[in-house]
Short mmCIF file of C-alpha atoms in Angstrom, two decimals:
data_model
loop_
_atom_site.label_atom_id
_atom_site.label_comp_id
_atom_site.label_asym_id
_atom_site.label_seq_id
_atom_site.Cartn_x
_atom_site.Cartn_y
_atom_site.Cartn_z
CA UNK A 136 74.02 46.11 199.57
CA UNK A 137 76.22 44.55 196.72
CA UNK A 138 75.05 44.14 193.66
CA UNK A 139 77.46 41.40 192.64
CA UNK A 140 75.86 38.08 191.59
CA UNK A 141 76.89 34.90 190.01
CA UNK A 142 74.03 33.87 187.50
CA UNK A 143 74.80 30.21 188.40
CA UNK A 144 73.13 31.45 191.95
CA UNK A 145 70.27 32.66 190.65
CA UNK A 146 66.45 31.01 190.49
CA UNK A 147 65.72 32.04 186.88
CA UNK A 148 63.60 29.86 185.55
CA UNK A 149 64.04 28.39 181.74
CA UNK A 150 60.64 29.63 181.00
CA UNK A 151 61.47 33.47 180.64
CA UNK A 152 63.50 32.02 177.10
CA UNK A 153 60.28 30.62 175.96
CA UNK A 154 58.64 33.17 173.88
CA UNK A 155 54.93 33.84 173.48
CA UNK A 156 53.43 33.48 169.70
CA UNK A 157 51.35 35.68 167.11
CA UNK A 158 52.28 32.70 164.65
CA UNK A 159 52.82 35.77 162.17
CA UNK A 160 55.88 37.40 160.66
CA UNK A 161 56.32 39.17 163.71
CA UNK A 162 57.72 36.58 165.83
CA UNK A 163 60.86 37.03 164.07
CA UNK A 164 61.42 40.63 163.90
CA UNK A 165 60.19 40.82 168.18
CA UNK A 166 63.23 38.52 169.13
CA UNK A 167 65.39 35.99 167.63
CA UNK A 168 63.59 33.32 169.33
CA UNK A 169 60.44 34.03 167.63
CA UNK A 170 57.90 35.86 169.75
CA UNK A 171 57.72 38.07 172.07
CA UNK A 172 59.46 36.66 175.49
CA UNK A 173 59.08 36.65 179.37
CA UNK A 174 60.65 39.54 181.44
CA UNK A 175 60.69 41.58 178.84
CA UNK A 176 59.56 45.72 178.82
CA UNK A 177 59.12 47.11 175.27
CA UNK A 178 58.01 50.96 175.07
CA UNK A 179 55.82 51.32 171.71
CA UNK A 180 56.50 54.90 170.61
CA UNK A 181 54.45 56.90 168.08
CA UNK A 182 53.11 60.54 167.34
CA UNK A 183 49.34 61.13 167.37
CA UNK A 184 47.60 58.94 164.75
CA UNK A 185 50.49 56.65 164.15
CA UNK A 186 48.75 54.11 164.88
CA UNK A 187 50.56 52.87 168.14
CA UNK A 188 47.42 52.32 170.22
CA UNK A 189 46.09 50.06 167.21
CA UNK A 190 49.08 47.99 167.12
CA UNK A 191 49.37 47.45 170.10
CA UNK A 192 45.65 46.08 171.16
CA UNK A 193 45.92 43.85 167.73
CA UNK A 194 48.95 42.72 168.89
CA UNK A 195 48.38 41.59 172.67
CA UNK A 196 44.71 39.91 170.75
CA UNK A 197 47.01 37.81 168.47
CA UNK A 198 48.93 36.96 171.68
CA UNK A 199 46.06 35.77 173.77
CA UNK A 200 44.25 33.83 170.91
CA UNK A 201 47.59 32.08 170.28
CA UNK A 202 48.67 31.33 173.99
CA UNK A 203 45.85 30.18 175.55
CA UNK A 204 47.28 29.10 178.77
CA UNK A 205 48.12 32.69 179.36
CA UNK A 206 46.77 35.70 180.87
CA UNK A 207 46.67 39.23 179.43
CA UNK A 208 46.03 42.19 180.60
CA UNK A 209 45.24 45.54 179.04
CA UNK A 210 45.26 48.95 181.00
CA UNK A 211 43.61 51.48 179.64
CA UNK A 212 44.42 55.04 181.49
CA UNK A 213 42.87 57.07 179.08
CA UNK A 214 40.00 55.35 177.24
CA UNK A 215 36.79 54.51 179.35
CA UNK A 216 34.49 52.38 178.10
CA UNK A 217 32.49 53.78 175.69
CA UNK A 218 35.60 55.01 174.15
CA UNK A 219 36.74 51.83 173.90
CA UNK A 220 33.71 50.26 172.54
CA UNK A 221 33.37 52.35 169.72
CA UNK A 222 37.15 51.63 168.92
CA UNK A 223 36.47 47.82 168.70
CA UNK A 224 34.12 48.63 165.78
CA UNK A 225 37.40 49.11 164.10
CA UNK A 226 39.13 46.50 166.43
CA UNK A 227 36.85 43.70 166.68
CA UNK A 228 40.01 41.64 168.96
CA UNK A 229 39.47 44.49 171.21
CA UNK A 230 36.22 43.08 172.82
CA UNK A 231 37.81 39.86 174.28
CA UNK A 232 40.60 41.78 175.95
CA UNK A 233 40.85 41.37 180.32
CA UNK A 234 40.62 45.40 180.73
CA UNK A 235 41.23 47.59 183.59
CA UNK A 236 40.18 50.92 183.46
CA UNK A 237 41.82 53.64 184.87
CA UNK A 238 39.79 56.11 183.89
CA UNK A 239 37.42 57.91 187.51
CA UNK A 240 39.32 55.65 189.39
CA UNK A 241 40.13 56.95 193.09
CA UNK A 242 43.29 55.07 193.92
CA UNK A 243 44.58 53.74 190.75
CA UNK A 244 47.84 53.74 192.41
CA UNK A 245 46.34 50.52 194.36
CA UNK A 246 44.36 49.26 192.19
CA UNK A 247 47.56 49.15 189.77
CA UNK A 248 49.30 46.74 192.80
CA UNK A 249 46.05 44.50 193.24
CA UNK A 250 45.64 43.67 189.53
CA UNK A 251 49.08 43.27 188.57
CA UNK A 252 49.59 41.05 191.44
CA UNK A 253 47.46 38.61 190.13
CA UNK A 254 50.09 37.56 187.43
CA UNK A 255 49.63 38.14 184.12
CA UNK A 256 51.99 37.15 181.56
CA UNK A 257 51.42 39.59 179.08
CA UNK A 258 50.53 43.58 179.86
CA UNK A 259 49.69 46.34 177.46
CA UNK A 260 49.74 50.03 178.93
CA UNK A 261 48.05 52.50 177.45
CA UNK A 262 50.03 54.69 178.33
CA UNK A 263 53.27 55.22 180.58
CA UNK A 264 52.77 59.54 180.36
CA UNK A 265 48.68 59.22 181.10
CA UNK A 266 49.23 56.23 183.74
CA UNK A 267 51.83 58.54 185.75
CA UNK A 268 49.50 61.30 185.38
CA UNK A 269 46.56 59.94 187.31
CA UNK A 270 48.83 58.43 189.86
CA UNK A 271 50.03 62.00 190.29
CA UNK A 272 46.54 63.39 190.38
CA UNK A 273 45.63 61.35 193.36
CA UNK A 274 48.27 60.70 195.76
CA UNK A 275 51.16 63.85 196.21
CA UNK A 276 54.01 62.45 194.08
CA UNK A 277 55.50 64.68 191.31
CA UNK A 278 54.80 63.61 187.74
CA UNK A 279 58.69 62.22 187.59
CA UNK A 280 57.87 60.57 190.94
CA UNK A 281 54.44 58.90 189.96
CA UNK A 282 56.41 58.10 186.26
CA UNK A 283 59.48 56.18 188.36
CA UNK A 284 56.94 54.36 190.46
CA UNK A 285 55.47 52.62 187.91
CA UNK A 286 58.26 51.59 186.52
CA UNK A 287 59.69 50.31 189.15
CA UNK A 288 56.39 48.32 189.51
CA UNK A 289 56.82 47.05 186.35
CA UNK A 290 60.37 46.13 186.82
CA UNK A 291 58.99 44.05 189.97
CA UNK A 292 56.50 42.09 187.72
CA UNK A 293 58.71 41.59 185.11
CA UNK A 294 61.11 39.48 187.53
CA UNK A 295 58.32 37.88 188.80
CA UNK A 296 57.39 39.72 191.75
CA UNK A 297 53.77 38.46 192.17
CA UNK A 298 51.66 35.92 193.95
CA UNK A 299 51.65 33.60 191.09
CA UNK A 300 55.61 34.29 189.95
CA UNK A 301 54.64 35.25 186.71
CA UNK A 302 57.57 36.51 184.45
CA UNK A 303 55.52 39.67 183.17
CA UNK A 304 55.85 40.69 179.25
CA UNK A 305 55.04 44.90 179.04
CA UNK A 306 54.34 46.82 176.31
CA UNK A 307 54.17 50.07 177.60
CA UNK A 308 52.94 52.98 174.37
CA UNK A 309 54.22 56.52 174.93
CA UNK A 310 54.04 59.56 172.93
CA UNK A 311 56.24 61.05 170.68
CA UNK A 312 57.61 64.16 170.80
CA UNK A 313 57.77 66.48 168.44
CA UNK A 314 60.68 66.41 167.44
CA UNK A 315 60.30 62.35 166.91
CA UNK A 316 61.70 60.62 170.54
CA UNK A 317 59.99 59.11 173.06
CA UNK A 318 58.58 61.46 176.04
CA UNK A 319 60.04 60.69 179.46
CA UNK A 320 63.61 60.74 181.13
CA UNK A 321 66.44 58.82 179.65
CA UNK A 322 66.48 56.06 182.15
CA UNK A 323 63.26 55.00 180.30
CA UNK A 324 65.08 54.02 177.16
CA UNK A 325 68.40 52.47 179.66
CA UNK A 326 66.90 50.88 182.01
CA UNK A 327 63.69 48.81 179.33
CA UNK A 328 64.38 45.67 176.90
CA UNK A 329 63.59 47.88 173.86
CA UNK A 330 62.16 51.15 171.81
CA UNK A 331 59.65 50.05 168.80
CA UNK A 332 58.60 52.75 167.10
CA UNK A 333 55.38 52.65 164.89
CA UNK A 334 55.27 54.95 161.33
CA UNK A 335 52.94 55.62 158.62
CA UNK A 336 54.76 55.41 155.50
CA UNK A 337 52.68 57.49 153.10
CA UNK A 338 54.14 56.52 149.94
CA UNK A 339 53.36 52.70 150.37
CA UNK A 340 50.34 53.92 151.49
CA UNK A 341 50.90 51.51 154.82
CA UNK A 342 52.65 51.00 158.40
CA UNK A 343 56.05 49.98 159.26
CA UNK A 344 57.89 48.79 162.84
CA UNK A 345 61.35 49.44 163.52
CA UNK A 346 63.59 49.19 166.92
CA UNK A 347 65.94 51.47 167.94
CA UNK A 348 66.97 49.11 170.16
CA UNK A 349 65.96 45.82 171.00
CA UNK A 350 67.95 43.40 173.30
CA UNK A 351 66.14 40.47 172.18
CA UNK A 352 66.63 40.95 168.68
CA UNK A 353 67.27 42.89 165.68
CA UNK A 354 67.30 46.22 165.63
CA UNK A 355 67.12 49.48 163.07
CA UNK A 356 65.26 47.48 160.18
CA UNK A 357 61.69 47.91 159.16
CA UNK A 358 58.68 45.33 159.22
CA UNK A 359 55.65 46.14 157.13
CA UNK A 360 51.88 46.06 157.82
CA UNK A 361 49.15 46.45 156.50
CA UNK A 362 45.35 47.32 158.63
CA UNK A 363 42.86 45.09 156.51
CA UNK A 364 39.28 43.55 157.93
CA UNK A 365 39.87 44.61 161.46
CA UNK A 366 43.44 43.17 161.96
CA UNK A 367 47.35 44.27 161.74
CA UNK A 368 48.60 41.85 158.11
CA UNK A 369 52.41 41.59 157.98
CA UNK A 370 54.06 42.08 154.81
CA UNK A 371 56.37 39.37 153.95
CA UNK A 372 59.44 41.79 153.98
CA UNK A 373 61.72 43.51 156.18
CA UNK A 374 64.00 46.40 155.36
CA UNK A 375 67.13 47.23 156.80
CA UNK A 376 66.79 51.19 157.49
CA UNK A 377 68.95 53.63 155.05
CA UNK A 378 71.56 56.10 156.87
CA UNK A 379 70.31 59.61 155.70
CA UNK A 380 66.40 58.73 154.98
CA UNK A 381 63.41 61.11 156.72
CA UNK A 382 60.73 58.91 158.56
CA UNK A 383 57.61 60.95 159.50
CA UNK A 384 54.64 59.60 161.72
CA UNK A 385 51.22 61.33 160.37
CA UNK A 386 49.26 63.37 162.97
CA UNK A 387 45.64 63.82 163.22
CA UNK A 388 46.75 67.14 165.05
CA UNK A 389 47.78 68.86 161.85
CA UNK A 390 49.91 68.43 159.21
CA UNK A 391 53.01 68.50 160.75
CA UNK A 392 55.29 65.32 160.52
CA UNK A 393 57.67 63.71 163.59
CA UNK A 394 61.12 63.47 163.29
CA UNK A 395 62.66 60.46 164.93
CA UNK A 396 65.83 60.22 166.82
CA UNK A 397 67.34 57.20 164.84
CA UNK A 398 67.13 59.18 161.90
CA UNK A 399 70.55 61.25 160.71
CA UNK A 400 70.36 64.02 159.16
#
């Protein structure tokens, strides 16, 4: 089959340029439109203890207290419940969040299909390596096979491929390796709408953002925050990144640092 369009022949609907709001300073540094947008897939990349997971649940909270004609969804293929409640001591936002748990399910493969095909225009996957893994676990795909499914699952979603034609937004958190890139083949990084990589920055004594590539905005400069009173506060800078400087994300796994593959040496 061809793979030649015209874009004047396509259904896209105006909507998928409408972004969704934090009304904070990251609207700005997520896309040039100010938010984070429709048919979009963002991988959130980190080491252990960077802080990725935290980000990420404070972020889709701002979302869904902002947008409140939307639906969000978080998976959660690692934490069960109890894990999760004693996380939203720290992360009070984490309580109101639509959850499904992956975690002793028999066929998450299915239930991943059923409750994404509800439409939800925001999704936060926790995470691409440990959702793969239990899809592998209990059907006979490989771990690249099980990884590639979901994806293309995703992809499906994110051009609307559900009952309700919902546009879905992803961010999808994978690990870092140690050596500072994202785990996973390379078609991750082609084939998604951007890499945003979360870092402590020990000297300021706080946590920065910064794409390596974003196709809905600005990429390769930092954006500050802060974790005060239960919530992710942005700093009111942002700092293009300097050729030649050493970024390391903090590990809770000992005290060696991760290297990151934007950074020259």
């Amino acid at each position: 089959m061809s793979s030649i369009v015209k874009l004047s022949d396509l259904q896209i609907p105006p909507q998928v340029l409408v972004p969704m709001k934090t009304n904070t300073l990251l609207d700005n540094f997520m896309s040039d439109r100010g938010g984070l947008l429709p048919s979009t897939i963002f991988i959130v990349v980190g080491g252990a203890g960077s802080g990725k997971t935290s980000w990420s649940i404070d972020t889709l909270n701002k979302l869904q207290n902002v947008n409140t004609d939307k639906k969000f969804l978080y998976i959660s293929a690692e934490q069960d419940e109890v894990d999760n409640y004693e996380l939203s001591q720290k992360l009070p936002g984490l309580r109101d969040l639509s959850t499904l748990y992956l975690s002793g399910c028999e066929n998450p493969k299915q239930e991943l299909i059923d409750v994404l095909n509800q439409g939800w225009d925001g999704v936060l996957v926790d995470s691409l390596e440990v959702v793969a893994g239990r899809i592998q676990s209990t059907t006979s795909m490989t771990p690249k096979q099980s990884s590639k499914w979901f994806m293309e699952l995703m992809f499906q979603h994110k051009k609307g491929g559900n009952t309700t034609n919902t546009y879905t937004a992803f961010m999808v958190i994978q690990q870092a390796t140690k050596s500072g890139t994202f785990k996973g083949d390379a078609s991750i990084e082609f084939d998604t709408t951007g890499m945003l990589y979360v870092i402590n920055d020990d000297e300021e004594a706080n946590h920065y953002l910064i794409f390596t590539k974003n196709r809905r905005g600005k990429n390769k400069v930092k954006q500050f925050y802060r974790f005060q009173e239960g919530k992710m506060n942005y700093i009111p800078r942002v700092v293009p990144i300097v050729v030649g400087e050493v970024g390391t994300v903090t590990s809770d796994r000992g005290n060696g640092g991760f290297r990151h593959s934007f950074i020259t040496n």
